[in-house]
Amino acid sequence: MNVLERLDKSISLTSDERMLFDSVQSLAAKQIAPRAEHADRSCEFPWENVRAINELGLNAMFIPEAYGGAQLSYTAYLTCVREISKACASTGIVWATNYHAMKPLIDWGSEEQKSRLLPRIAGGGLAALAITEPGAGSDATGMKTTFREDGDEIVINGSKTFITNGDVADLFLLFGKWDGIAGAKESISVLILEKGTPGLSVVRLEEKMGTRASSTASLAFDNCRVPRSNLLREPGDGLKILFASLNKSRPSVAAHGLGIARAAFEDAVNYINERKQSGKRILEFQGIQFLLADLASELVLIESWLWQLAARVDAGEQDFGIDASILKYRATDLAMRMATEGVQLLGGYGYCKDYRMERLMRDAKITQIWEGTNQVHRQLVGRSFLQR
Ligand SMILES: Cc1cc2nc3c(=O)[nH]c(=O)nc-3n(C[C@H](O)[C@H](O)[C@H](O)COP(=O)(O)OP(=O)(O)OC[C@H]3O[C@@H](n4cnc5c(N)ncnc54)[C@H](O)[C@@H]3O)c2cc1C
């Protein structure tokens, strides 16, 4: 058993969770990974993978039983994100986005909202998290989408850009500013928008460098009306919900990046064990051994931080924003480095599409950009040491 296999064995899972992890590993290797190349080339949304994931009932694992789910630990959820993303980064982010978008509803929604809306996702629906706008990226407080109260309805006007699952989602967790509350931060509010609402349109789908089979949509809201009962908490509660929710989605984005890193590492190790030059296997050269040692140790240490943080979240800890930022930028920087070194280790073959390393390098890049760019996370971590 190598050090990574030992690390996997040490993840704290119940016997049910371990069985599920084994099923997800098998699904990922036998069905999802073989479809990944076609999905990347064709940019076709991975519906077959979504169906296969739903046959295992995976959405249910992050939704409480009272709302149609069969909730397992956060640790178990993260193991599944990593395994699915290792097989196909597009499918990984499609599925993880369901969690990112619905966790705020689970944590902050009313009983009525959760009973009405969550069973759709538990049963296999797709969700989207809509924050970013053309003029509001790293600084979400610059968003311009407005929510105006009109009797017992809320009228939405504005737009969002770069929304994962934006063209296929059944439910959208949508952030905007409450008309009538002053202040860029104070006015931010959040509601659930349902698929098919009149006035909601998809205006553009991005053609991307990587994660090409996941859809990334620009949305427009033209006098969309949603019932007031779809508002989460009170007008103006959006920013605190946003911050609390991002803390839980950032380890998930880290697990996505670590899935890509694992795939790149395993492919590189297999290749340099086989490929010979100057009469030796590439891994027999000492310079390559040093490089591999550095990559393996970073992978082990960052994954260990992932599982440690996941266990703390499972134990009920709430104050882990900076810990999640450290994890997010180190895991995703490693994904990019691992894939780049992987291409280098495969030589010219790494640069060509016959091997998936080329795709992994393109897939890895976005992980450093979304869910808070890595510069922003470094700023948050550095700033946390400023003395008053
Ligand atoms: C494929 C894809 C999927 C996405 N999915 C979603 C989604 O589902 N939902 C959603 O809401 N959004 C989504 N996003 C948006 C993503 O979160 C943003 O792209 C990201 O937050 C960065 O915003 P921006 O692109 O406007 O860059 P900008 O904020 O304009 O940043 C440009 C550059 O400036 C740097 N910068 C900005 N501020 C600072 C600072 N304070 N200090 C140092 N450097 C800084 C950034 O790090 C970056 O390098 C997605 C984006 C992509 C490309």
Coordinates of C-alpha atoms and ligand atoms in Angstrom, one line a residue:
M1 CA 0.0 0.0 0.0
N2 CA 1.5 3.4 -0.9
V3 CA 1.2 6.5 1.3
L4 CA -1.9 7.8 -0.6
E5 CA -3.7 4.5 -0.3
R6 CA -2.9 4.6 3.5
L7 CA -4.3 8.1 3.7
D8 CA -7.5 7.0 2.0
K9 CA -7.9 4.1 4.5
S10 CA -7.4 6.5 7.4
I11 CA -10.4 8.8 6.4
S12 CA -12.9 8.7 9.2
L13 CA -16.0 7.1 7.6
T14 CA -18.8 4.9 9.0
S15 CA -19.2 1.4 7.4
D16 CA -22.2 2.7 5.4
E17 CA -20.2 5.7 4.2
R18 CA -17.2 3.4 3.3
M19 CA -19.5 1.2 1.2
L20 CA -20.9 4.3 -0.6
F21 CA -17.4 5.6 -1.2
D22 CA -16.5 2.2 -2.7
S23 CA -19.6 2.3 -5.0
V24 CA -18.7 5.9 -6.0
Q25 CA -15.1 4.9 -6.7
S26 CA -16.3 2.0 -8.9
L27 CA -18.9 4.2 -10.7
A28 CA -16.2 6.9 -11.3
A29 CA -13.7 4.4 -12.7
K30 CA -16.0 2.3 -14.8
Q31 CA -18.5 4.8 -16.2
I32 CA -17.6 8.5 -15.5
A33 CA -13.9 8.4 -16.4
P34 CA -14.4 6.6 -19.8
R35 CA -16.9 9.3 -20.9
A36 CA -14.7 12.2 -19.8
E37 CA -12.7 12.6 -23.0
H38 CA -15.8 12.7 -25.2
A39 CA -17.5 15.2 -22.8
D40 CA -14.5 17.4 -23.0
R41 CA -14.2 17.4 -26.8
S42 CA -18.0 17.7 -27.5
C43 CA -18.8 20.1 -24.6
E44 CA -22.0 18.0 -24.2
F45 CA -23.5 18.3 -20.7
P46 CA -22.8 15.0 -18.9
W47 CA -26.4 13.8 -18.5
E48 CA -25.5 10.1 -18.5
N49 CA -23.2 10.8 -15.5
V50 CA -25.9 12.8 -13.7
R51 CA -28.3 10.0 -14.2
A52 CA -25.8 7.4 -12.9
I53 CA -25.0 9.6 -9.9
N54 CA -28.7 9.9 -9.2
E55 CA -29.1 6.1 -9.4
L56 CA -26.8 6.0 -6.5
G57 CA -28.9 8.6 -4.8
L58 CA -25.9 10.9 -4.2
N59 CA -27.8 14.2 -3.8
A60 CA -29.6 12.7 -0.8
M61 CA -26.3 12.4 1.1
F62 CA -26.2 16.1 1.9
I63 CA -30.0 16.6 2.5
P64 CA -31.6 15.8 5.9
E65 CA -34.0 12.9 6.0
A66 CA -36.9 15.2 7.0
Y67 CA -36.7 16.7 3.5
G68 CA -36.3 13.5 1.4
G69 CA -32.6 13.0 1.9
A70 CA -30.4 10.5 3.8
Q71 CA -27.8 12.7 5.2
L72 CA -24.2 11.5 5.7
S73 CA -21.2 13.3 7.0
Y74 CA -19.5 16.2 5.3
T75 CA -16.4 14.0 5.2
A76 CA -18.3 11.4 3.2
Y77 CA -19.6 14.1 0.8
L78 CA -16.0 15.4 0.2
T79 CA -14.7 11.9 -0.6
C80 CA -17.4 11.6 -3.3
V81 CA -16.5 15.1 -4.7
R82 CA -12.9 14.1 -5.0
E83 CA -13.6 10.7 -6.6
I84 CA -16.0 12.0 -9.2
S85 CA -13.8 15.0 -10.0
K86 CA -10.8 12.7 -10.4
A87 CA -12.7 10.8 -13.1
C88 CA -14.3 13.9 -14.8
A89 CA -13.8 17.4 -13.5
S90 CA -16.9 18.7 -15.4
T91 CA -19.1 16.1 -13.8
G92 CA -17.5 16.8 -10.4
I93 CA -18.4 20.5 -10.5
V94 CA -21.9 19.8 -11.9
W95 CA -22.7 17.6 -8.9
A96 CA -20.8 19.7 -6.2
T97 CA -22.7 22.8 -7.4
N98 CA -25.9 21.1 -6.2
Y99 CA -24.4 21.1 -2.7
H100 CA -23.0 24.6 -2.9
A101 CA -26.3 26.0 -4.0
M102 CA -28.5 24.1 -1.6
K103 CA -26.5 24.1 1.6
P104 CA -27.6 27.7 2.4
L105 CA -31.2 26.6 2.0
I106 CA -30.6 23.7 4.4
D107 CA -28.8 25.9 6.9
W108 CA -30.9 29.1 6.7
G109 CA -34.2 28.1 5.1
S110 CA -37.6 27.9 7.0
E111 CA -39.2 24.5 7.6
E112 CA -41.8 25.4 5.0
Q113 CA -39.1 26.3 2.4
K114 CA -37.1 23.2 3.0
S115 CA -40.1 20.8 2.9
R116 CA -41.4 22.4 -0.3
L117 CA -38.1 22.7 -2.2
L118 CA -35.4 20.2 -1.0
P119 CA -37.2 17.0 -2.0
R120 CA -36.7 18.0 -5.7
I121 CA -33.0 18.1 -5.2
A122 CA -32.9 15.0 -3.0
G123 CA -34.7 13.2 -5.8
G124 CA -32.0 14.1 -8.4
G125 CA -32.7 17.7 -9.4
L126 CA -29.9 20.2 -10.3
A127 CA -29.2 23.5 -8.6
A128 CA -27.2 26.6 -9.4
L129 CA -25.6 29.3 -7.2
A130 CA -26.0 32.7 -8.7
I131 CA -23.7 35.4 -7.3
T132 CA -21.4 36.8 -10.0
E133 CA -22.4 39.6 -12.3
P134 CA -20.5 41.3 -15.2
G135 CA -19.4 44.1 -12.8
A136 CA -19.3 42.1 -9.6
G137 CA -16.7 39.3 -9.5
S138 CA -14.3 39.1 -6.6
D139 CA -16.2 42.0 -4.9
A140 CA -19.7 40.5 -4.8
T141 CA -21.0 43.6 -3.0
G142 CA -21.0 45.4 -6.4
M143 CA -23.9 43.3 -7.7
K144 CA -26.7 45.2 -9.3
T145 CA -29.6 42.7 -9.5
T146 CA -32.5 44.1 -7.7
F147 CA -35.3 42.5 -5.6
R148 CA -38.4 44.7 -5.3
E149 CA -41.3 43.8 -3.0
D150 CA -44.7 43.9 -4.7
G151 CA -47.5 42.6 -2.4
D152 CA -46.7 39.0 -1.6
E153 CA -44.3 38.7 -4.5
I154 CA -40.7 39.8 -5.2
V155 CA -39.8 41.2 -8.6
I156 CA -36.3 40.5 -9.9
N157 CA -34.5 42.5 -12.5
G158 CA -30.8 42.2 -13.5
S159 CA -28.3 39.7 -14.7
K160 CA -25.8 37.1 -13.6
T161 CA -22.8 35.7 -15.4
F162 CA -20.6 32.5 -15.2
I163 CA -23.4 30.5 -13.5
T164 CA -22.5 26.8 -13.3
N165 CA -25.6 24.7 -14.2
G166 CA -27.3 28.0 -15.1
D167 CA -29.1 26.6 -18.1
V168 CA -30.1 23.2 -16.5
A169 CA -30.9 24.0 -12.9
D170 CA -34.3 23.3 -11.3
L171 CA -33.6 25.7 -8.4
F172 CA -31.4 28.8 -8.3
L173 CA -30.0 30.3 -5.1
L174 CA -30.0 33.9 -6.3
F175 CA -28.3 36.9 -4.6
G176 CA -29.5 40.4 -5.2
K177 CA -30.1 43.8 -3.6
W178 CA -33.3 44.7 -1.8
D179 CA -34.9 47.8 -3.2
G180 CA -35.4 50.2 -0.3
I181 CA -32.4 49.1 1.8
A182 CA -29.4 51.5 1.5
G183 CA -25.8 50.2 1.5
A184 CA -23.9 47.9 -0.8
K185 CA -23.6 45.2 1.9
E186 CA -26.7 45.8 4.0
S187 CA -29.1 45.4 1.0
I188 CA -27.8 42.0 -0.1
S189 CA -30.6 39.4 0.1
V190 CA -31.1 35.9 -1.2
L191 CA -34.0 33.9 -2.5
I192 CA -34.8 30.7 -4.4
L193 CA -35.8 31.1 -8.0
E194 CA -37.5 28.1 -9.7
K195 CA -36.9 26.8 -13.2
G196 CA -39.4 28.1 -15.8
T197 CA -40.2 31.4 -14.0
P198 CA -41.4 33.8 -16.6
G199 CA -38.8 36.5 -17.3
L200 CA -35.8 34.2 -16.6
S201 CA -33.7 33.6 -19.7
V202 CA -30.3 32.1 -20.6
V203 CA -28.6 34.7 -22.7
R204 CA -25.2 33.0 -23.3
L205 CA -23.2 29.8 -22.7
E206 CA -19.5 30.1 -22.4
E207 CA -17.0 28.1 -24.4
K208 CA -14.3 27.4 -22.0
M209 CA -10.6 26.2 -21.7
G210 CA -11.5 23.4 -19.3
T211 CA -14.4 21.7 -17.4
R212 CA -15.9 22.0 -20.9
A213 CA -18.8 19.7 -20.4
S214 CA -20.2 21.6 -17.4
S215 CA -22.4 24.5 -18.5
T216 CA -21.6 28.1 -17.6
A217 CA -24.4 30.4 -18.3
S218 CA -25.2 34.1 -18.3
L219 CA -28.7 34.8 -17.1
A220 CA -31.1 37.7 -17.4
F221 CA -34.0 38.5 -15.1
D222 CA -36.7 40.6 -16.6
N223 CA -39.5 41.3 -14.1
C224 CA -39.3 37.7 -12.8
R225 CA -41.8 37.3 -10.0
V226 CA -41.2 34.9 -7.1
P227 CA -43.4 34.4 -4.1
R228 CA -42.2 36.2 -1.0
S229 CA -42.1 32.8 0.7
N230 CA -39.0 32.1 -1.4
L231 CA -37.0 34.7 0.4
L232 CA -34.3 33.2 2.7
R233 CA -34.6 34.8 6.2
E234 CA -35.1 38.6 6.1
P235 CA -34.3 41.3 3.5
G236 CA -30.6 42.2 4.0
D237 CA -29.5 38.9 5.5
G238 CA -27.8 37.9 2.2
L239 CA -24.2 38.7 3.1
K240 CA -24.0 36.7 6.3
I241 CA -25.6 33.8 4.5
L242 CA -23.1 34.2 1.7
F243 CA -20.1 34.1 3.9
A244 CA -21.3 31.2 6.0
S245 CA -22.1 29.2 2.9
L246 CA -18.8 29.9 1.1
N247 CA -17.0 28.5 4.1
K248 CA -18.6 25.1 3.4
S249 CA -18.3 25.2 -0.4
R250 CA -14.6 26.1 -0.3
P251 CA -13.4 22.7 1.1
S252 CA -15.7 21.2 -1.6
V253 CA -13.9 23.2 -4.3
A254 CA -10.6 22.1 -2.7
A255 CA -11.7 18.4 -3.0
H256 CA -12.6 19.0 -6.6
G257 CA -9.0 20.3 -7.2
L258 CA -7.5 17.5 -5.3
G259 CA -9.4 15.0 -7.5
I260 CA -7.7 16.6 -10.5
A261 CA -4.4 16.5 -8.6
R262 CA -4.8 12.8 -7.8
A263 CA -5.6 11.9 -11.4
A264 CA -2.5 13.8 -12.6
F265 CA -0.3 12.2 -10.0
E266 CA -1.4 8.7 -10.6
D267 CA -1.1 9.1 -14.4
A268 CA 2.4 10.5 -14.1
V269 CA 3.5 7.8 -11.8
N270 CA 2.2 5.1 -14.1
Y271 CA 3.8 6.7 -17.1
I272 CA 7.3 7.2 -15.6
N273 CA 7.3 3.7 -14.3
E274 CA 6.9 2.4 -17.9
R275 CA 8.7 4.9 -20.1
K276 CA 12.4 4.3 -20.7
Q277 CA 15.1 6.7 -21.9
S278 CA 18.9 6.1 -21.8
G279 CA 18.2 2.5 -20.8
K280 CA 16.4 3.5 -17.6
R281 CA 12.8 4.0 -16.5
I282 CA 12.2 7.8 -16.1
L283 CA 11.5 7.3 -12.4
E284 CA 14.9 5.8 -11.9
F285 CA 16.5 9.2 -12.5
Q286 CA 17.2 10.9 -9.2
G287 CA 16.1 14.4 -10.3
I288 CA 12.7 12.9 -11.1
Q289 CA 12.5 11.1 -7.8
F290 CA 13.0 14.4 -6.0
L291 CA 10.3 16.0 -8.0
L292 CA 7.9 13.2 -7.3
A293 CA 8.7 13.3 -3.6
D294 CA 7.8 17.0 -3.5
L295 CA 4.5 16.4 -5.3
A296 CA 3.5 13.4 -3.2
S297 CA 4.3 15.1 0.0
E298 CA 2.3 18.2 -0.9
L299 CA -0.6 16.0 -1.9
V300 CA -0.5 14.0 1.4
L301 CA -0.2 17.1 3.5
I302 CA -3.0 19.1 1.8
E303 CA -5.3 16.1 1.7
S304 CA -4.6 15.6 5.4
W305 CA -5.7 19.2 6.0
L306 CA -8.9 18.5 4.0
W307 CA -9.8 15.5 6.2
Q308 CA -8.9 17.3 9.4
L309 CA -11.0 20.3 8.5
A310 CA -13.9 18.0 7.4
A311 CA -13.8 16.2 10.7
R312 CA -14.0 19.5 12.6
V313 CA -17.0 20.6 10.5
D314 CA -18.6 17.2 11.3
A315 CA -18.0 17.9 15.0
G316 CA -20.0 21.1 14.7
E317 CA -17.2 23.7 14.5
Q318 CA -18.3 27.0 13.0
D319 CA -15.2 29.2 13.0
F320 CA -13.1 27.8 10.1
G321 CA -13.2 30.5 7.4
I322 CA -9.5 31.1 7.3
D323 CA -8.7 27.4 7.5
A324 CA -11.0 26.9 4.5
S325 CA -9.2 29.7 2.6
I326 CA -5.8 28.1 3.3
L327 CA -7.2 24.7 2.0
K328 CA -8.8 26.2 -1.0
Y329 CA -5.8 28.0 -2.4
R330 CA -3.2 25.4 -1.5
A331 CA -5.3 22.5 -2.9
T332 CA -6.1 24.3 -6.1
D333 CA -2.6 25.7 -6.6
L334 CA -1.4 22.0 -6.2
A335 CA -4.0 20.9 -8.8
M336 CA -2.5 23.3 -11.3
R337 CA 1.1 22.5 -10.4
M338 CA 0.5 18.7 -10.5
A339 CA -1.1 18.9 -13.9
T340 CA 1.6 21.1 -15.3
E341 CA 4.4 18.9 -13.9
G342 CA 2.4 15.9 -15.2
V343 CA 2.5 17.3 -18.7
Q344 CA 6.2 17.8 -18.3
L345 CA 6.8 14.3 -17.1
L346 CA 4.9 12.8 -20.1
G347 CA 7.1 14.9 -22.4
G348 CA 5.6 15.5 -25.8
Y349 CA 2.9 13.0 -25.2
G350 CA 1.7 15.1 -22.3
Y351 CA 1.0 17.9 -24.6
C352 CA -1.2 15.8 -26.9
K353 CA -4.8 14.6 -26.4
D354 CA -4.0 10.9 -26.5
Y355 CA -3.3 11.2 -22.8
R356 CA -5.8 12.9 -20.4
M357 CA -3.0 14.9 -18.8
E358 CA -3.5 17.7 -21.3
R359 CA -7.2 17.9 -20.3
L360 CA -6.3 17.8 -16.6
M361 CA -4.1 20.9 -17.0
R362 CA -6.9 22.8 -18.7
D363 CA -9.4 21.6 -16.1
A364 CA -7.2 22.6 -13.2
K365 CA -6.9 26.2 -14.1
I366 CA -10.4 27.3 -13.1
T367 CA -10.1 25.9 -9.6
Q368 CA -7.6 28.8 -8.8
I369 CA -10.2 31.3 -10.1
W370 CA -13.7 30.4 -8.9
E371 CA -15.1 30.4 -5.4
G372 CA -12.9 33.3 -4.5
T373 CA -9.7 33.7 -6.6
N374 CA -6.5 32.4 -4.9
Q375 CA -5.2 36.0 -4.6
V376 CA -8.4 36.9 -2.6
H377 CA -7.9 33.9 -0.3
R378 CA -4.3 34.8 0.3
Q379 CA -5.4 38.3 1.1
L380 CA -8.0 36.9 3.6
V381 CA -5.4 34.7 5.3
G382 CA -2.7 37.4 5.5
R383 CA -5.2 40.0 6.8
S384 CA -6.3 37.6 9.5
F385 CA -3.0 38.3 11.3
L386 CA -3.3 42.1 11.2
Q387 CA -3.2 43.2 14.8
R388 CA -5.7 45.8 16.0
Ligands
LIG1 C1 -16.2 28.3 -15.4 C2 -16.7 29.2 -14.3 C3 -17.7 28.8 -13.5 C4 -18.2 29.7 -12.5 N1 -19.3 29.3 -11.7 C5 -19.9 30.3 -10.9 C6 -21.1 30.0 -10.3 O1 -21.6 28.9 -10.4 N2 -21.7 31.0 -9.6 C7 -21.2 32.2 -9.5 O2 -21.8 33.1 -8.8 N3 -20.0 32.5 -10.1 C8 -19.3 31.6 -10.8 N4 -18.1 31.9 -11.4 C9 -17.5 33.2 -11.2 C10 -16.2 33.1 -10.5 O3 -16.5 32.9 -9.1 C11 -15.5 34.5 -10.7 O4 -15.0 34.4 -12.0 C12 -14.5 34.8 -9.7 O5 -15.0 35.1 -8.5 C13 -13.6 36.0 -10.1 O6 -14.4 37.1 -10.6 P1 -14.0 37.8 -11.9 O7 -14.0 36.7 -13.0 O8 -15.0 38.9 -12.1 O9 -12.6 38.4 -11.8 P2 -12.2 39.8 -11.1 O10 -12.8 39.9 -9.7 O11 -12.4 40.9 -12.0 O12 -10.6 39.6 -10.9 C14 -9.6 39.8 -11.9 C15 -8.3 39.5 -11.3 O13 -8.0 40.5 -10.2 C16 -7.7 39.9 -9.1 N5 -8.2 40.6 -7.9 C17 -9.5 41.0 -7.7 N6 -9.6 41.5 -6.5 C18 -8.4 41.4 -5.9 C19 -7.9 41.8 -4.6 N7 -8.7 42.3 -3.7 N8 -6.6 41.5 -4.3 C20 -5.8 40.9 -5.2 N9 -6.2 40.5 -6.5 C21 -7.5 40.8 -6.8 C22 -8.3 38.5 -9.2 O14 -7.6 37.6 -8.3 C23 -8.1 38.2 -10.6 O15 -6.8 37.7 -10.8 C24 -17.6 31.0 -12.4 C25 -16.6 31.4 -13.2 C26 -16.1 30.5 -14.2 C27 -15.1 31.0 -15.2

